[in-house]
Amino acid sequence: MSSRSEMDRPCGSPAKIAEPFFRRAISSMEKIYLNRNPTANAILDLVRSYDGDNIFYDHFAFRTFGVDGHGIDSMAKLFVDFGYTPRDELRFPAKKLRALWFAPPATKDTGIQGPLPRIFISELIVEEMSREIQETIRNYTKTSGCGGDYAALASAMGSLTWDRPFYSDYQRLLRESEYAAWTLVNGYALNHVTISTHRLKSNIREIDTLNQFIQENGYKLNSEGGTLKVSPDGLLRQSSTVADSTAFTFAEGVNETVPCSYIEFAERLLLPQFKNLPAEEAEERHRRDGFEVGNADKIFESTSNDQLKRSAA
Ligand code: OOG
Ligand code: NI
């Protein structure tokens, strides 16, 4: 992450934006997400009604086009300026994607506002796509101009920074990359929020039980590689719903259904050196941190046509 020098920042180095403003910004992103994605909204209500008001977000995730100032850095700026730290890079060569996650700064976890989520931002490595796809994407980032500088604003407003997409372009992208097609119509909108299951209080704090609970209530989970995704160390356990879809009016005037966002669940088990800690003493820092390429690769499929078309499991 490149950050500007101390010299050209009135707010000093490291840059710092105020916490109330930052929280309002991410809560606007969340509001847009909840309005557009009825399944995510309903599942949050369902978990709350069963478990109580114990929902904390493990992470927020965004997708971007890695070209012309619209890649990971564009979405990361707000978070880095607030004090988030860039952590590990993840690579997905087959999907032509890379991702970076950001750890939140230490804040008072005990307040009514709760701990801050990790941030997971991915980007399409546009230069590795076919000429035709590169050209299509660049046509849009060109109409966006320096729109990448306003990625967080676009996300909080629920607006694209580029021109309304043509259905023909959407279909062209879809043939090579479902990620690219998704990003064309959803832009910087929150791709998902993730419920931290180990912070729940009832039996659904165990992700297998939560998965069953979600399915019994009629929701479809992403089945790619199995419903539960487990890291090789066994300590990061994740699952997700299949994305909702929504009507989208394309530039030609045609209305077509496109995938929007989904909701994810993550259980982080205690690290081996803390495995005997009593549950009430366990904090986030005692648990498995970070992300896992093998899990993420399958979670990306939550917006895929294969998963959307699948009948309920
Ligand atoms: C992100 C998929 C990966 C995770 O937690 O590993 C992910 C996406 O669908 O954009 O969310
Ligand atoms: Ni995720």
Short mmCIF file of C-alpha atoms and ligand atoms in Angstrom, two decimals:
data_model
loop_
_atom_site.label_atom_id
_atom_site.label_comp_id
_atom_site.label_asym_id
_atom_site.label_seq_id
_atom_site.Cartn_x
_atom_site.Cartn_y
_atom_site.Cartn_z
CA MET A 1 0.00 0.00 0.00
CA SER A 2 1.44 3.32 -0.93
CA SER A 3 0.37 6.10 1.32
CA ARG A 4 1.00 9.76 0.72
CA SER A 5 3.93 11.42 2.38
CA GLU A 6 3.64 13.35 5.62
CA MET A 7 4.23 16.60 3.73
CA ASP A 8 0.98 16.73 1.76
CA ARG A 9 -1.33 15.57 4.54
CA PRO A 10 -2.84 18.19 6.78
CA CYS A 11 -3.89 15.45 9.14
CA GLY A 12 -0.32 14.21 9.72
CA SER A 13 1.26 10.84 9.30
CA PRO A 14 -0.04 8.30 9.73
CA ALA A 15 -3.24 9.83 8.44
CA LYS A 16 -6.14 9.51 10.78
CA ILE A 17 -9.81 10.04 10.28
CA ALA A 18 -12.11 10.28 13.25
CA GLU A 19 -13.77 7.11 14.49
CA PRO A 20 -17.39 8.41 14.46
CA PHE A 21 -17.03 9.47 10.82
CA PHE A 22 -15.42 6.16 9.90
CA ARG A 23 -18.16 4.16 11.62
CA ARG A 24 -20.87 6.20 9.92
CA ALA A 25 -19.23 5.53 6.56
CA ILE A 26 -19.10 1.75 6.97
CA SER A 27 -22.57 1.70 8.45
CA SER A 28 -23.85 3.43 5.29
CA MET A 29 -22.22 0.67 3.24
CA GLU A 30 -23.95 -1.88 5.45
CA LYS A 31 -27.31 -0.10 5.07
CA ILE A 32 -27.10 -0.20 1.27
CA TYR A 33 -26.20 -3.89 1.49
CA LEU A 34 -29.12 -4.74 3.79
CA ASN A 35 -31.59 -2.87 1.58
CA ARG A 36 -30.48 -4.66 -1.55
CA ASN A 37 -30.08 -8.14 -0.16
CA PRO A 38 -33.22 -9.47 1.54
CA THR A 39 -31.62 -12.83 2.38
CA ALA A 40 -28.72 -11.26 4.24
CA ASN A 41 -31.13 -8.98 6.09
CA ALA A 42 -33.47 -11.85 7.01
CA ILE A 43 -30.61 -14.06 8.22
CA LEU A 44 -29.28 -11.32 10.47
CA ASP A 45 -32.79 -10.98 11.94
CA LEU A 46 -33.09 -14.73 12.31
CA VAL A 47 -29.75 -15.10 14.11
CA ARG A 48 -30.57 -12.12 16.33
CA SER A 49 -33.98 -13.49 17.27
CA TYR A 50 -32.46 -16.84 18.20
CA ASP A 51 -29.17 -15.81 19.79
CA GLY A 52 -29.77 -12.27 21.04
CA ASP A 53 -27.95 -9.09 20.14
CA ASN A 54 -24.52 -10.70 19.83
CA ILE A 55 -23.72 -10.19 16.17
CA PHE A 56 -20.25 -8.92 15.36
CA TYR A 57 -18.80 -8.83 11.89
CA ASP A 58 -15.66 -10.86 11.23
CA HIS A 59 -15.04 -9.03 7.96
CA PHE A 60 -16.44 -6.94 5.12
CA ALA A 61 -15.50 -7.86 1.54
CA PHE A 62 -15.26 -5.82 -1.65
CA ARG A 63 -14.45 -6.59 -5.29
CA THR A 64 -12.62 -4.29 -7.69
CA PHE A 65 -11.14 -3.99 -11.19
CA GLY A 66 -7.35 -3.89 -10.85
CA VAL A 67 -6.82 -1.18 -13.47
CA ASP A 68 -6.73 2.62 -13.88
CA GLY A 69 -6.79 3.42 -10.16
CA HIS A 70 -9.85 1.25 -9.51
CA GLY A 71 -8.13 -1.72 -7.82
CA ILE A 72 -7.56 -2.79 -4.21
CA ASP A 73 -5.84 0.48 -3.25
CA SER A 74 -8.88 2.54 -4.23
CA MET A 75 -11.16 0.74 -1.78
CA ALA A 76 -8.41 0.35 0.84
CA LYS A 77 -7.77 4.07 1.24
CA LEU A 78 -10.56 4.82 3.72
CA PHE A 79 -9.52 1.87 5.88
CA VAL A 80 -5.79 2.60 5.77
CA ASP A 81 -6.46 6.26 6.57
CA PHE A 82 -8.44 5.14 9.57
CA GLY A 83 -5.54 3.00 10.79
CA TYR A 84 -6.08 -0.45 9.28
CA THR A 85 -2.90 -2.43 8.50
CA PRO A 86 -2.40 -4.31 5.21
CA ARG A 87 -1.71 -7.98 5.99
CA ASP A 88 -1.42 -10.99 3.68
CA GLU A 89 -1.89 -11.22 -0.05
CA LEU A 90 -3.88 -14.13 -1.47
CA ARG A 91 -3.62 -15.26 -5.10
CA PHE A 92 -6.15 -17.09 -7.25
CA PRO A 93 -4.38 -17.71 -10.57
CA ALA A 94 -7.24 -19.64 -12.19
CA LYS A 95 -9.68 -16.82 -11.50
CA LYS A 96 -7.07 -14.13 -12.31
CA LEU A 97 -7.66 -12.53 -8.94
CA ARG A 98 -5.58 -11.33 -6.07
CA ALA A 99 -6.75 -10.15 -2.68
CA LEU A 100 -5.37 -8.36 0.34
CA TRP A 101 -6.79 -8.25 3.82
CA PHE A 102 -6.50 -5.45 6.34
CA ALA A 103 -6.49 -5.74 10.13
CA PRO A 104 -8.40 -3.13 12.13
CA PRO A 105 -6.59 -0.81 14.53
CA ALA A 106 -7.09 -1.52 18.22
CA THR A 107 -10.25 0.19 19.41
CA LYS A 108 -12.16 -0.25 22.64
CA ASP A 109 -13.89 -3.55 21.87
CA THR A 110 -16.23 -3.23 24.81
CA GLY A 111 -18.22 -0.20 23.70
CA ILE A 112 -21.76 -0.47 22.39
CA GLN A 113 -20.37 -0.17 18.88
CA GLY A 114 -18.33 -3.35 19.10
CA PRO A 115 -15.09 -4.45 17.47
CA LEU A 116 -14.30 -3.42 13.92
CA PRO A 117 -14.34 -5.97 11.08
CA ARG A 118 -11.31 -7.10 9.13
CA ILE A 119 -11.45 -5.91 5.51
CA PHE A 120 -10.98 -8.27 2.53
CA ILE A 121 -10.49 -6.58 -0.85
CA SER A 122 -9.90 -8.45 -4.08
CA GLU A 123 -9.15 -7.27 -7.60
CA LEU A 124 -9.39 -8.71 -11.08
CA ILE A 125 -5.93 -8.75 -12.66
CA VAL A 126 -7.27 -7.05 -15.76
CA GLU A 127 -4.02 -7.23 -17.74
CA GLU A 128 -4.22 -11.04 -17.65
CA MET A 129 -7.64 -11.08 -19.31
CA SER A 130 -8.22 -11.40 -23.05
CA ARG A 131 -7.79 -8.25 -25.13
CA GLU A 132 -11.52 -8.01 -25.66
CA ILE A 133 -12.30 -8.14 -21.94
CA GLN A 134 -9.53 -5.69 -21.07
CA GLU A 135 -10.94 -3.26 -23.57
CA THR A 136 -14.49 -3.63 -22.27
CA ILE A 137 -13.42 -3.03 -18.67
CA ARG A 138 -11.20 -0.07 -19.60
CA ASN A 139 -14.11 1.51 -21.47
CA TYR A 140 -15.93 1.67 -18.15
CA THR A 141 -13.03 2.73 -15.93
CA LYS A 142 -12.42 5.50 -18.50
CA THR A 143 -15.95 6.83 -18.03
CA SER A 144 -15.32 6.66 -14.26
CA GLY A 145 -12.25 8.89 -14.65
CA CYS A 146 -10.78 9.38 -11.17
CA GLY A 147 -13.85 7.70 -9.69
CA GLY A 148 -11.56 5.21 -7.96
CA ASP A 149 -10.58 8.07 -5.62
CA TYR A 150 -14.19 7.97 -4.39
CA ALA A 151 -14.56 4.22 -3.98
CA ALA A 152 -15.69 4.44 -0.35
CA LEU A 153 -18.17 7.17 -1.22
CA ALA A 154 -19.59 5.09 -4.07
CA SER A 155 -19.92 2.12 -1.72
CA ALA A 156 -21.65 4.18 0.96
CA MET A 157 -24.03 5.69 -1.63
CA GLY A 158 -24.70 2.49 -3.51
CA SER A 159 -23.69 4.01 -6.79
CA LEU A 160 -21.44 2.95 -9.66
CA THR A 161 -18.64 5.35 -10.57
CA TRP A 162 -18.84 4.36 -14.27
CA ASP A 163 -21.59 4.68 -16.88
CA ARG A 164 -24.61 2.42 -16.74
CA PRO A 165 -23.44 -0.91 -18.21
CA PHE A 166 -24.71 -2.37 -21.48
CA TYR A 167 -26.18 -5.86 -21.28
CA SER A 168 -23.99 -6.89 -24.21
CA ASP A 169 -20.88 -5.93 -22.21
CA TYR A 170 -22.18 -7.73 -19.10
CA GLN A 171 -22.69 -10.89 -21.14
CA ARG A 172 -19.26 -10.61 -22.72
CA LEU A 173 -17.61 -10.37 -19.28
CA LEU A 174 -19.76 -13.21 -17.97
CA ARG A 175 -18.33 -15.58 -20.57
CA GLU A 176 -14.79 -15.11 -19.22
CA SER A 177 -15.20 -14.12 -15.60
CA GLU A 178 -18.26 -14.15 -13.37
CA TYR A 179 -16.27 -11.94 -11.00
CA ALA A 180 -15.79 -9.32 -13.74
CA ALA A 181 -19.49 -9.36 -14.64
CA TRP A 182 -20.47 -9.05 -10.97
CA THR A 183 -18.14 -6.10 -10.47
CA LEU A 184 -19.40 -4.33 -13.59
CA VAL A 185 -22.96 -4.12 -12.22
CA ASN A 186 -22.27 -3.96 -8.47
CA GLY A 187 -19.12 -1.85 -8.42
CA TYR A 188 -17.82 -1.05 -4.95
CA ALA A 189 -20.96 -2.26 -3.16
CA LEU A 190 -20.30 -4.51 -0.16
CA ASN A 191 -19.94 -8.03 -1.57
CA HIS A 192 -20.67 -9.61 1.80
CA VAL A 193 -20.48 -9.17 5.51
CA THR A 194 -19.45 -12.11 7.67
CA ILE A 195 -20.96 -13.04 11.00
CA SER A 196 -18.40 -14.02 13.59
CA THR A 197 -20.00 -17.25 14.85
CA HIS A 198 -17.66 -17.78 17.82
CA ARG A 199 -18.92 -14.49 19.26
CA LEU A 200 -22.49 -15.77 19.35
CA LYS A 201 -23.77 -17.10 22.67
CA SER A 202 -26.10 -20.02 21.93
CA ASN A 203 -25.46 -23.40 20.29
CA ILE A 204 -25.27 -21.78 16.84
CA ARG A 205 -21.86 -20.36 17.82
CA GLU A 206 -20.63 -23.69 16.43
CA ILE A 207 -20.69 -23.27 12.64
CA ASP A 208 -22.01 -26.78 11.81
CA THR A 209 -25.03 -26.10 14.00
CA LEU A 210 -25.48 -22.65 12.48
CA ASN A 211 -25.34 -24.07 8.94
CA GLN A 212 -28.03 -26.57 9.80
CA PHE A 213 -30.14 -23.87 11.48
CA ILE A 214 -29.87 -21.62 8.40
CA GLN A 215 -30.85 -24.46 6.05
CA GLU A 216 -33.75 -25.58 8.24
CA ASN A 217 -35.07 -22.06 7.96
CA GLY A 218 -35.17 -22.40 4.20
CA TYR A 219 -31.98 -20.67 3.07
CA LYS A 220 -29.58 -22.07 0.53
CA LEU A 221 -25.87 -22.34 1.35
CA ASN A 222 -23.04 -22.30 -1.18
CA SER A 223 -22.22 -25.99 -1.73
CA GLU A 224 -19.01 -25.51 -3.74
CA GLY A 225 -16.45 -27.99 -2.37
CA GLY A 226 -18.88 -28.81 0.47
CA THR A 227 -20.94 -26.46 2.60
CA LEU A 228 -18.27 -26.04 5.25
CA LYS A 229 -14.91 -24.70 4.12
CA VAL A 230 -12.07 -25.61 6.50
CA SER A 231 -8.47 -24.32 6.41
CA PRO A 232 -5.65 -26.92 6.37
CA ASP A 233 -4.88 -26.14 10.04
CA GLY A 234 -8.54 -26.85 10.84
CA LEU A 235 -8.94 -23.55 12.67
CA LEU A 236 -10.76 -21.32 10.16
CA ARG A 237 -14.21 -22.65 9.32
CA GLN A 238 -16.40 -20.73 6.85
CA SER A 239 -19.69 -21.02 4.99
CA SER A 240 -21.89 -18.64 3.02
CA THR A 241 -25.29 -18.26 1.45
CA VAL A 242 -25.88 -18.13 -2.27
CA ALA A 243 -26.16 -14.51 -3.44
CA ASP A 244 -29.53 -12.87 -3.90
CA SER A 245 -30.34 -11.63 -7.36
CA THR A 246 -31.94 -8.38 -8.35
CA ALA A 247 -33.43 -6.74 -11.45
CA PHE A 248 -30.94 -4.47 -13.16
CA THR A 249 -31.77 -1.97 -15.89
CA PHE A 250 -29.01 -2.01 -18.50
CA ALA A 251 -28.11 0.86 -20.81
CA GLU A 252 -30.06 -0.68 -23.72
CA GLY A 253 -33.16 -0.40 -21.52
CA VAL A 254 -33.44 -4.14 -20.92
CA ASN A 255 -34.20 -5.42 -17.45
CA GLU A 256 -32.29 -8.54 -16.49
CA THR A 257 -31.65 -10.34 -13.24
CA VAL A 258 -28.09 -10.11 -11.90
CA PRO A 259 -26.50 -11.56 -8.76
CA CYS A 260 -25.93 -9.13 -5.90
CA SER A 261 -24.54 -9.98 -2.48
CA TYR A 262 -24.46 -12.84 0.01
CA ILE A 263 -23.75 -13.32 3.71
CA GLU A 264 -20.94 -15.38 5.17
CA PHE A 265 -20.26 -17.11 8.49
CA ALA A 266 -16.82 -17.61 10.03
CA GLU A 267 -15.75 -19.55 13.08
CA ARG A 268 -12.21 -18.93 14.29
CA LEU A 269 -11.02 -21.61 16.70
CA LEU A 270 -8.49 -21.03 19.48
CA LEU A 271 -4.83 -21.25 18.46
CA PRO A 272 -3.08 -24.40 19.81
CA GLN A 273 -1.25 -22.45 22.52
CA PHE A 274 -4.55 -21.08 23.87
CA LYS A 275 -6.76 -24.09 23.35
CA ASN A 276 -7.38 -24.61 27.06
CA LEU A 277 -8.53 -21.03 27.72
CA PRO A 278 -12.00 -20.93 29.29
CA ALA A 279 -14.55 -19.65 26.75
CA GLU A 280 -15.26 -16.48 28.74
CA GLU A 281 -11.57 -15.48 28.67
CA ALA A 282 -11.03 -16.11 24.96
CA GLU A 283 -10.50 -12.96 22.92
CA GLU A 284 -10.15 -12.48 19.19
CA ARG A 285 -6.32 -12.40 19.50
CA HIS A 286 -6.32 -15.95 20.89
CA ARG A 287 -7.98 -17.24 17.76
CA ARG A 288 -6.90 -18.17 14.22
CA ASP A 289 -6.48 -14.91 12.26
CA GLY A 290 -6.37 -14.16 8.54
CA PHE A 291 -7.87 -15.88 5.51
CA GLU A 292 -7.26 -19.05 3.53
CA VAL A 293 -6.89 -19.33 -0.26
CA GLY A 294 -8.58 -22.75 -0.41
CA ASN A 295 -11.64 -21.50 1.50
CA ALA A 296 -11.82 -18.17 -0.34
CA ASP A 297 -11.60 -19.80 -3.75
CA LYS A 298 -14.86 -21.62 -3.01
CA ILE A 299 -16.55 -18.69 -1.26
CA PHE A 300 -16.08 -16.59 -4.43
CA GLU A 301 -18.53 -19.03 -6.06
CA SER A 302 -21.38 -17.71 -3.87
CA THR A 303 -22.27 -15.34 -6.72
CA SER A 304 -21.77 -17.89 -9.53
CA ASN A 305 -24.50 -18.98 -11.90
CA ASP A 306 -23.98 -22.63 -10.93
CA GLN A 307 -24.78 -21.84 -7.31
CA LEU A 308 -27.66 -19.47 -8.08
CA LYS A 309 -29.36 -21.99 -10.36
CA ARG A 310 -28.92 -24.87 -7.94
CA SER A 311 -32.13 -25.98 -6.24
CA ALA A 312 -32.18 -25.55 -2.47
CA ALA A 313 -30.00 -28.04 -0.60
C1 OOG B 1 -14.66 -12.98 -1.60
C2 OOG B 1 -14.53 -14.48 -1.36
C3 OOG B 1 -13.51 -14.84 -0.28
C4 OOG B 1 -13.27 -15.12 2.30
O1 OOG B 1 -13.70 -14.82 3.43
O2 OOG B 1 -12.31 -15.89 2.14
C5 OOG B 1 -13.97 -14.53 1.10
C6 OOG B 1 -15.64 -12.59 -2.68
O3 OOG B 1 -16.58 -13.33 -2.97
O4 OOG B 1 -15.47 -11.50 -3.22
O5 OOG B 1 -14.89 -13.84 1.34
NI NI B 2 -15.41 -13.50 3.24
#
